[in-house]
mmCIF file of C-alpha atoms in Angstrom:
data_model
loop_
_atom_site.group_PDB
_atom_site.id
_atom_site.type_symbol
_atom_site.label_atom_id
_atom_site.label_comp_id
_atom_site.label_asym_id
_atom_site.label_seq_id
_atom_site.Cartn_x
_atom_site.Cartn_y
_atom_site.Cartn_z
ATOM 1 C CA MET A 1 7.987 -7.391 -63.848
ATOM 2 C CA ALA A 2 11.607 -6.737 -64.854
ATOM 3 C CA ALA A 3 13.498 -3.899 -63.186
ATOM 4 C CA PRO A 4 14.418 -0.938 -65.433
ATOM 5 C CA GLY A 5 17.865 -1.054 -66.872
ATOM 6 C CA VAL A 6 20.696 1.389 -66.366
ATOM 7 C CA GLU A 7 20.183 2.959 -69.763
ATOM 8 C CA GLU A 8 16.507 3.637 -69.022
ATOM 9 C CA LEU A 9 17.373 5.249 -65.689
ATOM 10 C CA LEU A 10 20.013 7.467 -67.320
ATOM 11 C CA ALA A 11 17.588 8.476 -70.073
ATOM 12 C CA GLN A 12 14.917 9.304 -67.496
ATOM 13 C CA ALA A 13 17.387 11.385 -65.461
ATOM 14 C CA GLU A 14 18.475 13.301 -68.593
ATOM 15 C CA GLN A 15 14.858 13.979 -69.486
ATOM 16 C CA GLU A 16 14.110 15.312 -65.997
ATOM 17 C CA GLU A 17 17.209 17.507 -66.117
ATOM 18 C CA ALA A 18 16.184 18.867 -69.523
ATOM 19 C CA THR A 19 12.690 19.563 -68.209
ATOM 20 C CA ASN A 20 14.044 21.442 -65.181
ATOM 21 C CA LEU A 21 16.448 23.375 -67.383
ATOM 22 C CA GLN A 22 13.593 24.305 -69.672
ATOM 23 C CA ARG A 23 11.642 25.617 -66.677
ATOM 24 C CA ILE A 24 14.402 28.005 -65.623
ATOM 25 C CA THR A 25 15.414 29.054 -69.137
ATOM 26 C CA VAL A 26 13.111 31.671 -70.667
ATOM 27 C CA HIS A 27 13.701 33.303 -74.044
ATOM 28 C CA LYS A 28 12.426 36.822 -74.782
ATOM 29 C CA GLU A 29 12.759 38.911 -77.929
ATOM 30 C CA LEU A 30 13.425 42.026 -75.847
ATOM 31 C CA ASP A 31 15.347 41.782 -72.600
ATOM 32 C CA LEU A 32 13.519 42.808 -69.466
ATOM 33 C CA GLU A 33 14.435 45.949 -67.539
ATOM 34 C CA TYR A 34 15.444 45.023 -63.994
ATOM 35 C CA ASP A 35 15.452 47.044 -60.779
ATOM 36 C CA LEU A 36 16.774 44.498 -58.300
ATOM 37 C CA GLY A 37 16.713 47.006 -55.439
ATOM 38 C CA ASN A 38 12.893 47.037 -55.647
ATOM 39 C CA LEU A 39 12.638 43.422 -56.944
ATOM 40 C CA LEU A 40 11.049 44.866 -60.081
ATOM 41 C CA ALA A 41 11.107 43.548 -63.671
ATOM 42 C CA VAL A 42 9.498 45.428 -66.585
ATOM 43 C CA ASP A 43 8.547 43.427 -69.686
ATOM 44 C CA ALA A 44 8.420 45.573 -72.840
ATOM 45 C CA ASN A 45 7.423 42.680 -75.120
ATOM 46 C CA PRO A 46 3.891 43.077 -76.511
ATOM 47 C CA PRO A 47 1.533 40.245 -75.509
ATOM 48 C CA GLU A 48 0.246 37.915 -78.189
ATOM 49 C CA ALA A 49 -3.413 38.682 -78.787
ATOM 50 C CA SER A 50 -4.182 35.340 -80.406
ATOM 51 C CA GLU A 51 -2.741 33.370 -77.478
ATOM 52 C CA PHE A 52 -4.666 35.531 -75.015
ATOM 53 C CA ARG A 53 -7.956 34.904 -76.865
ATOM 54 C CA ARG A 54 -7.289 31.191 -77.011
ATOM 55 C CA ARG A 55 -5.940 30.561 -73.485
ATOM 56 C CA GLY A 56 -7.220 33.545 -71.503
ATOM 57 C CA GLY A 57 -6.050 33.586 -67.864
ATOM 58 C CA ASP A 58 -3.674 30.648 -68.361
ATOM 59 C CA TYR A 59 -1.663 32.729 -70.817
ATOM 60 C CA LEU A 60 -1.344 35.594 -68.320
ATOM 61 C CA ARG A 61 -0.277 33.226 -65.533
ATOM 62 C CA ALA A 62 2.340 31.638 -67.779
ATOM 63 C CA LEU A 63 3.638 35.074 -68.773
ATOM 64 C CA ALA A 64 3.885 36.139 -65.124
ATOM 65 C CA ARG A 65 5.666 32.893 -64.280
ATOM 66 C CA ASP A 66 8.288 33.399 -67.002
ATOM 67 C CA ASN A 67 8.988 36.987 -65.957
ATOM 68 C CA THR A 68 9.310 35.928 -62.319
ATOM 69 C CA GLN A 69 11.755 33.198 -63.351
ATOM 70 C CA LEU A 70 13.890 35.753 -65.191
ATOM 71 C CA LEU A 71 13.891 38.004 -62.121
ATOM 72 C CA ILE A 72 14.978 35.120 -59.877
ATOM 73 C CA ASN A 73 17.742 34.247 -62.337
ATOM 74 C CA GLN A 74 19.054 37.791 -61.989
ATOM 75 C CA LEU A 75 18.996 37.511 -58.201
ATOM 76 C CA TRP A 76 21.360 34.543 -58.352
ATOM 77 C CA GLN A 77 23.936 36.724 -60.129
ATOM 78 C CA VAL A 78 24.263 39.350 -57.361
ATOM 79 C CA PRO A 79 26.786 38.864 -54.505
ATOM 80 C CA SER A 80 25.523 36.723 -51.654
ATOM 81 C CA GLU A 81 26.588 35.837 -48.144
ATOM 82 C CA ARG A 82 25.635 33.300 -45.530
ATOM 83 C CA VAL A 83 23.914 34.500 -42.372
ATOM 84 C CA GLU A 84 23.712 31.637 -39.892
ATOM 85 C CA ASP A 85 22.133 28.857 -42.013
ATOM 86 C CA THR A 86 20.594 31.085 -44.700
ATOM 87 C CA VAL A 87 22.026 32.450 -47.957
ATOM 88 C CA VAL A 88 21.227 36.160 -48.266
ATOM 89 C CA ALA A 89 21.657 38.214 -51.448
ATOM 90 C CA ARG A 90 23.063 41.755 -51.325
ATOM 91 C CA LEU A 91 20.636 43.808 -53.374
ATOM 92 C CA PRO A 92 21.888 46.979 -55.104
ATOM 93 C CA GLU A 93 20.441 50.412 -54.490
ATOM 94 C CA PRO A 94 16.942 50.893 -55.976
ATOM 95 C CA ALA A 95 16.930 52.648 -59.342
ATOM 96 C CA SER A 96 13.228 53.600 -59.338
ATOM 97 C CA ARG A 97 11.800 55.893 -56.707
ATOM 98 C CA LEU A 98 8.476 54.478 -55.609
ATOM 99 C CA PRO A 99 5.912 56.703 -53.840
ATOM 100 C CA ARG A 100 5.286 56.141 -50.151
ATOM 101 C CA GLU A 101 1.920 54.987 -48.905
ATOM 102 C CA LYS A 102 2.166 57.325 -45.912
ATOM 103 C CA PRO A 103 4.156 60.523 -45.291
ATOM 104 C CA ALA A 104 7.697 60.194 -44.009
ATOM 105 C CA PRO A 105 7.882 60.059 -40.207
ATOM 106 C CA ARG A 106 8.943 63.250 -38.490
ATOM 107 C CA PRO A 107 12.224 63.237 -36.589
ATOM 108 C CA ARG A 108 11.752 62.456 -32.920
ATOM 109 C CA PRO A 109 12.357 65.519 -30.721
ATOM 110 C CA LEU A 110 15.409 65.456 -28.463
ATOM 111 C CA THR A 111 15.052 64.764 -24.775
ATOM 112 C CA ARG A 112 16.343 67.190 -22.162
ATOM 113 C CA TRP A 113 19.500 65.147 -21.657
ATOM 114 C CA GLN A 114 20.135 64.953 -25.423
ATOM 115 C CA GLN A 115 19.693 68.710 -25.720
ATOM 116 C CA PHE A 116 22.104 69.278 -22.827
ATOM 117 C CA ALA A 117 24.656 66.850 -24.275
ATOM 118 C CA LYS A 118 24.438 68.523 -27.675
ATOM 119 C CA LEU A 119 24.884 71.952 -26.103
ATOM 120 C CA LYS A 120 27.918 70.858 -24.061
ATOM 121 C CA GLY A 121 29.428 68.701 -26.768
ATOM 122 C CA ILE A 122 29.148 65.467 -24.768
ATOM 123 C CA ARG A 123 29.583 62.363 -26.913
ATOM 124 C CA LYS A 124 28.205 59.000 -25.947
ATOM 125 C CA ARG A 125 30.883 56.355 -25.521
ATOM 126 C CA LYS A 126 29.718 52.794 -25.788
ATOM 127 C CA LYS A 127 30.805 50.562 -22.939
ATOM 128 C CA SER A 128 31.514 46.881 -23.266
ATOM 129 C CA ASN A 129 28.908 44.444 -21.994
ATOM 130 C CA LEU A 130 31.438 42.686 -19.773
ATOM 131 C CA ALA A 131 33.134 43.956 -16.613
ATOM 132 C CA TRP A 132 35.640 42.405 -14.213
ATOM 133 C CA ASP A 133 34.145 41.124 -10.974
ATOM 134 C CA GLU A 134 36.780 41.546 -8.264
ATOM 135 C CA ILE A 135 34.921 39.384 -5.737
ATOM 136 C CA HIS A 136 34.443 36.328 -7.926
ATOM 137 C CA GLY A 137 37.526 36.949 -10.050
ATOM 138 C CA GLU A 138 35.841 36.540 -13.430
ATOM 139 C CA TRP A 139 34.297 38.516 -16.252
ATOM 140 C CA ARG A 140 30.567 39.044 -15.891
ATOM 141 C CA ARG A 141 27.840 41.061 -17.531
ATOM 142 C CA ARG A 142 27.771 44.727 -16.620
ATOM 143 C CA TRP A 143 23.966 44.854 -16.192
ATOM 144 C CA GLY A 144 21.144 42.451 -15.410
ATOM 145 C CA TYR A 145 21.059 39.132 -13.610
ATOM 146 C CA ARG A 146 24.370 38.001 -12.042
ATOM 147 C CA ARG A 147 26.064 41.224 -13.023
ATOM 148 C CA ALA A 148 29.556 42.123 -11.912
ATOM 149 C CA ASN A 149 30.010 43.884 -8.558
ATOM 150 C CA ASP A 150 26.317 43.655 -7.727
ATOM 151 C CA PRO A 151 25.720 45.905 -4.670
ATOM 152 C CA THR A 152 22.447 44.125 -3.822
ATOM 153 C CA LYS A 153 24.410 40.967 -2.942
ATOM 154 C CA ASP A 154 26.364 42.618 -0.144
ATOM 155 C CA TRP A 155 25.759 40.896 3.198
ATOM 156 C CA LEU A 156 27.338 43.766 5.114
ATOM 157 C CA ILE A 157 26.962 47.546 4.648
ATOM 158 C CA GLU A 158 29.128 50.055 6.454
ATOM 159 C CA VAL A 159 27.135 52.680 8.358
ATOM 160 C CA PRO A 160 28.295 56.231 7.470
ATOM 161 C CA ALA A 161 29.513 58.445 10.287
ATOM 162 C CA THR A 162 26.781 61.035 9.656
ATOM 163 C CA ALA A 163 23.919 58.502 9.483
ATOM 164 C CA ASP A 164 21.685 57.212 12.251
ATOM 165 C CA PRO A 165 23.317 54.081 13.685
ATOM 166 C CA TYR A 166 19.910 52.444 14.157
ATOM 167 C CA GLU A 167 18.755 53.047 10.575
ATOM 168 C CA ASP A 168 18.364 50.031 8.290
ATOM 169 C CA GLN A 169 20.838 50.601 5.474
ATOM 170 C CA PHE A 170 19.439 47.765 3.363
ATOM 171 C CA ALA A 171 15.939 49.284 3.444
ATOM 172 C CA LYS A 172 17.443 52.704 2.717
ATOM 173 C CA ARG A 173 19.270 51.365 -0.335
ATOM 174 C CA LEU A 174 16.108 49.657 -1.581
ATOM 175 C CA GLN A 175 14.078 52.852 -1.114
ATOM 176 C CA ALA A 176 16.689 54.883 -3.009
ATOM 177 C CA LYS A 177 16.506 52.446 -5.915
ATOM 178 C CA LYS A 178 12.708 52.732 -6.027
ATOM 179 C CA GLU A 179 12.993 56.525 -6.067
ATOM 180 C CA ARG A 180 15.477 56.400 -8.950
ATOM 181 C CA VAL A 181 13.168 54.122 -10.932
ATOM 182 C CA ALA A 182 10.198 56.440 -10.269
ATOM 183 C CA LYS A 183 12.259 59.477 -11.284
ATOM 184 C CA ASN A 184 13.324 57.853 -14.527
ATOM 185 C CA GLU A 185 9.734 56.918 -15.308
ATOM 186 C CA LEU A 186 8.563 60.468 -14.597
ATOM 187 C CA GLN A 187 11.275 61.870 -16.851
ATOM 188 C CA ARG A 188 10.276 59.445 -19.599
ATOM 189 C CA LEU A 189 6.640 60.531 -19.392
ATOM 190 C CA ARG A 190 7.705 64.192 -19.486
ATOM 191 C CA ASN A 191 9.708 63.559 -22.645
ATOM 192 C CA ILE A 192 6.683 61.907 -24.245
ATOM 193 C CA ALA A 193 4.436 64.799 -23.218
ATOM 194 C CA ARG A 194 6.970 67.315 -24.562
ATOM 195 C CA SER A 195 7.057 65.546 -27.916
ATOM 196 C CA ARG A 196 3.237 65.532 -28.109
ATOM 197 C CA VAL A 197 2.501 69.157 -27.350
ATOM 198 C CA ARG A 198 -0.036 69.453 -30.153
ATOM 199 C CA SER A 199 -2.202 66.570 -28.987
ATOM 200 C CA PRO A 200 -4.601 67.709 -26.250
ATOM 201 C CA VAL A 201 -4.489 65.854 -22.971
ATOM 202 C CA PRO A 202 -7.934 64.554 -21.925
ATOM 203 C CA PRO A 203 -9.218 65.975 -18.627
ATOM 204 C CA PRO A 204 -9.199 63.661 -15.618
ATOM 205 C CA PRO A 205 -12.453 61.947 -14.658
ATOM 206 C CA GLY A 206 -14.763 64.162 -12.631
ATOM 207 C CA ALA A 207 -13.159 67.412 -13.809
ATOM 208 C CA PRO A 208 -15.532 70.205 -14.928
ATOM 209 C CA ARG A 209 -16.052 70.345 -18.700
ATOM 210 C CA SER A 210 -17.207 73.111 -20.974
ATOM 211 C CA ARG A 211 -20.307 72.969 -23.133
ATOM 212 C CA ALA A 212 -18.256 72.318 -26.269
ATOM 213 C CA GLU A 213 -16.368 69.434 -24.629
ATOM 214 C CA LEU A 214 -19.595 67.839 -23.427
ATOM 215 C CA GLY A 215 -21.106 68.142 -26.894
ATOM 216 C CA LYS A 216 -18.042 66.544 -28.456
ATOM 217 C CA GLU A 217 -18.094 63.659 -25.978
ATOM 218 C CA LEU A 218 -21.811 63.191 -26.651
ATOM 219 C CA GLN A 219 -21.230 62.941 -30.397
ATOM 220 C CA VAL A 220 -18.340 60.485 -29.924
ATOM 221 C CA ALA A 221 -20.489 58.274 -27.688
ATOM 222 C CA ARG A 222 -23.409 58.501 -30.106
ATOM 223 C CA ARG A 223 -21.307 57.498 -33.126
ATOM 224 C CA SER A 224 -19.642 54.582 -31.304
ATOM 225 C CA THR A 225 -22.534 52.239 -32.087
ATOM 226 C CA ALA A 226 -22.656 49.738 -34.943
ATOM 227 C CA SER A 227 -24.989 52.014 -36.942
ATOM 228 C CA VAL A 228 -22.698 55.053 -36.375
ATOM 229 C CA GLY A 229 -25.488 56.831 -34.471
ATOM 230 C CA ARG A 230 -28.143 56.690 -37.200
ATOM 231 C CA PHE A 231 -30.817 55.060 -35.041
ATOM 232 C CA GLN A 232 -29.955 56.737 -31.745
ATOM 233 C CA ALA A 233 -32.756 58.668 -30.074
ATOM 234 C CA ARG A 234 -32.114 62.407 -29.800
ATOM 235 C CA LEU A 235 -32.510 64.523 -26.718
ATOM 236 C CA PRO A 236 -35.296 67.123 -26.565
ATOM 237 C CA ASN A 237 -34.373 70.392 -28.333
ATOM 238 C CA GLU A 238 -31.110 68.863 -29.542
ATOM 239 C CA LYS A 239 -29.624 70.540 -32.607
ATOM 240 C CA GLU A 240 -28.026 68.849 -35.570
ATOM 241 C CA PRO A 241 -24.267 68.459 -34.956
ATOM 242 C CA ARG A 242 -22.017 70.676 -37.030
ATOM 243 C CA GLY A 243 -18.992 69.696 -38.999
ATOM 244 C CA ARG A 244 -20.184 66.236 -39.954
ATOM 245 C CA GLY A 245 -20.593 67.035 -43.655
ATOM 246 C CA LYS A 246 -21.202 64.508 -46.364
ATOM 247 C CA LYS A 247 -18.783 61.803 -47.309
ATOM 248 C CA ARG A 248 -17.446 61.976 -50.825
ATOM 249 C CA ARG A 249 -18.600 58.980 -52.796
ATOM 250 C CA PHE A 250 -16.462 57.632 -55.609
ATOM 251 C CA GLN A 251 -17.682 55.539 -58.466
ATOM 252 C CA PRO A 252 -16.550 51.888 -58.414
ATOM 253 C CA LEU A 253 -13.583 50.961 -60.571
ATOM 254 C CA PHE A 254 -15.332 47.861 -61.893
ATOM 255 C CA GLY A 255 -19.050 48.137 -62.617
ATOM 256 C CA ASP A 256 -21.577 49.083 -65.255
ATOM 257 C CA LEU A 257 -19.669 50.042 -68.411
ATOM 258 C CA ALA A 258 -22.784 51.520 -70.028
ATOM 259 C CA ALA A 259 -23.302 53.961 -67.141
ATOM 260 C CA GLU A 260 -19.637 54.974 -67.218
ATOM 261 C CA LYS A 261 -19.840 55.531 -70.992
ATOM 262 C CA GLN A 262 -22.938 57.700 -70.549
ATOM 263 C CA ARG A 263 -21.191 59.844 -67.914
ATOM 264 C CA GLN A 264 -18.165 60.332 -70.168
ATOM 265 C CA LEU A 265 -20.390 61.304 -73.118
ATOM 266 C CA GLU A 266 -22.240 63.844 -70.970
ATOM 267 C CA LEU A 267 -18.934 65.337 -69.824
ATOM 268 C CA VAL A 268 -17.613 65.601 -73.410
ATOM 269 C CA GLY A 269 -20.893 67.091 -74.583
ATOM 270 C CA ALA A 270 -20.818 69.738 -71.840
ATOM 271 C CA LEU A 271 -17.242 70.672 -72.768
ATOM 272 C CA SER A 272 -17.874 70.777 -76.526
ATOM 273 C CA ARG A 273 -21.134 72.739 -76.327
ATOM 274 C CA LYS A 274 -20.571 76.141 -77.950
ATOM 275 C CA GLU A 275 -23.630 77.916 -76.547
ATOM 276 C CA PRO A 276 -22.888 79.256 -73.064
ATOM 277 C CA ARG A 277 -25.307 78.598 -70.280
ATOM 278 C CA LEU A 278 -27.389 81.688 -69.485
ATOM 279 C CA ASP A 279 -28.306 82.423 -65.896
ATOM 280 C CA VAL A 280 -31.433 84.573 -66.240
ATOM 281 C CA THR A 281 -31.523 85.676 -62.601
ATOM 282 C CA ARG A 282 -27.902 86.733 -62.588
ATOM 283 C CA ALA A 283 -28.220 88.569 -65.917
ATOM 284 C CA THR A 284 -31.362 90.430 -64.720
ATOM 285 C CA ASN A 285 -29.701 91.520 -61.492
ATOM 286 C CA LYS A 286 -26.663 92.734 -63.394
ATOM 287 C CA GLN A 287 -28.817 94.808 -65.799
ATOM 288 C CA LEU A 288 -30.800 96.363 -62.940
ATOM 289 C CA ARG A 289 -27.587 97.246 -61.146
ATOM 290 C CA GLU A 290 -26.172 98.940 -64.244
ATOM 291 C CA ASP A 291 -29.420 100.937 -64.742
ATOM 292 C CA GLU A 292 -29.334 102.171 -61.156
ATOM 293 C CA GLN A 293 -25.685 103.218 -61.481
ATOM 294 C CA GLU A 294 -26.373 105.059 -64.751
ATOM 295 C CA ALA A 295 -29.345 106.903 -63.183
ATOM 296 C CA ALA A 296 -27.237 107.898 -60.193
ATOM 297 C CA ARG A 297 -24.464 109.244 -62.435
ATOM 298 C CA SER A 298 -26.885 111.290 -64.592
ATOM 299 C CA LYS A 299 -28.572 112.731 -61.516
ATOM 300 C CA LYS A 300 -25.222 113.702 -60.093
ATOM 301 C CA ARG A 301 -24.271 115.478 -63.344
ATOM 302 C CA ARG A 302 -27.527 117.487 -63.370
ATOM 303 C CA GLY A 303 -27.105 118.530 -59.759
ATOM 304 C CA GLY A 304 -23.508 119.631 -60.358
ATOM 305 C CA GLY A 305 -24.530 121.885 -63.339
ATOM 306 C CA ARG A 306 -27.133 123.798 -61.282
ATOM 307 C CA ALA A 307 -24.813 124.388 -58.393
ATOM 308 C CA GLY A 308 -22.075 125.778 -60.651
ATOM 309 C CA THR A 309 -24.144 128.427 -62.613
ATOM 310 C CA GLY A 310 -23.209 132.007 -61.677
ATOM 311 C CA LYS A 311 -21.682 133.467 -58.519
ATOM 312 C CA LYS A 312 -23.401 134.550 -55.380
ATOM 313 C CA GLY A 313 -24.781 138.138 -55.539
ATOM 314 C CA LYS A 314 -24.343 138.488 -59.338
ATOM 315 C CA GLY A 315 -26.869 137.946 -62.086
ATOM 316 C CA PRO A 316 -30.590 137.504 -61.818
ATOM 317 C CA SER A 317 -30.382 134.411 -59.774
ATOM 318 C CA GLY A 318 -28.184 136.121 -57.209
ATOM 319 C CA ALA A 319 -30.472 139.150 -57.003
ATOM 320 C CA ARG A 320 -33.534 137.036 -56.480
ATOM 321 C CA ALA A 321 -31.804 135.117 -53.800
ATOM 322 C CA GLY A 322 -30.862 138.322 -52.053
ATOM 323 C CA LYS A 323 -34.374 139.738 -52.168
ATOM 324 C CA ARG A 324 -35.933 136.606 -50.891
ATOM 325 C CA GLY A 325 -33.406 136.400 -48.113
ATOM 326 C CA LYS A 326 -34.082 139.954 -46.968
ATOM 327 C CA GLY A 327 -37.799 139.458 -47.035
ATOM 328 C CA ARG A 328 -37.639 136.338 -44.996
ATOM 329 C CA VAL A 329 -35.317 137.912 -42.442
ATOM 330 C CA GLY A 330 -37.620 140.887 -42.112
ATOM 331 C CA LYS A 331 -40.676 138.799 -41.545
ATOM 332 C CA ARG A 332 -38.912 136.783 -38.912
ATOM 333 C CA SER A 333 -37.809 139.945 -37.127
ATOM 334 C CA ARG A 334 -41.317 141.317 -37.151
ATOM 335 C CA LYS A 335 -42.652 138.144 -35.685
ATOM 336 C CA GLY A 336 -40.007 138.283 -33.095
ATOM 337 C CA HIS A 337 -41.050 141.879 -32.172
#
């Protein structure tokens, strides 16, 4: 078999180059809208219905591929820089504000030292990582292993004049370091506890608990099973736990279209129905209440008219009242005698 000639190889290379160029070159009637800060491309071109019916999912995949290629072509036009062995593009600021999945984190509360520094106006000055080691005569790291001027490497410690001459200064220095580490850890835990004031601290094991706390722990232990406590045996005279409620169930996004159509028709029919729904019990109670109020008002008017007729001691009614009153008083006095 004869080897391919130079012309055939050149033609094959040109064909491959044309194919690759065709893959990265996409033509659209309407240019896409780009938001490179969010790596977003919006295609306003209407899809071809005939192609979608004929090719189906292949047409959608090809459309997504072309739009992605256009987005990548735009990324190659932004400024770039090399970080180590990787080329990194400098994306512009996002133009579209996308909603967050979760709320923005709250600012972390200041520690006691940060509050003191803010009150006194103390500014943190960053120190260099290297320091001059006078013993070895070289620059070394300021902290960590083989740090400069490491006091733990001293083979001789001068005993202070006020200290016990028989006291081990090396053990004393080691104990002081352990106390500093424990103090820093305690201060760190206090800062965490201060920032989590709202979260209750669980009681230590063996501490007395109230009835409500025991009930809550019982419900947590009961619901920690695989069946979420549905098949757990109840204690004698145990009441149904409060506050559990019913979970809200949502209809599936993809499902029976006929059932969804029926629900929508029922909703539209309820909204378009002109005749209002009549609650017989409520209407009856309202009518009875109005009748009782009307009877009370009429009775009050009749009672007010009787009380306001005439003055005391004048007219026939006043005379009768006076006679009756005298007679009754006289009878009572006779009985009393």
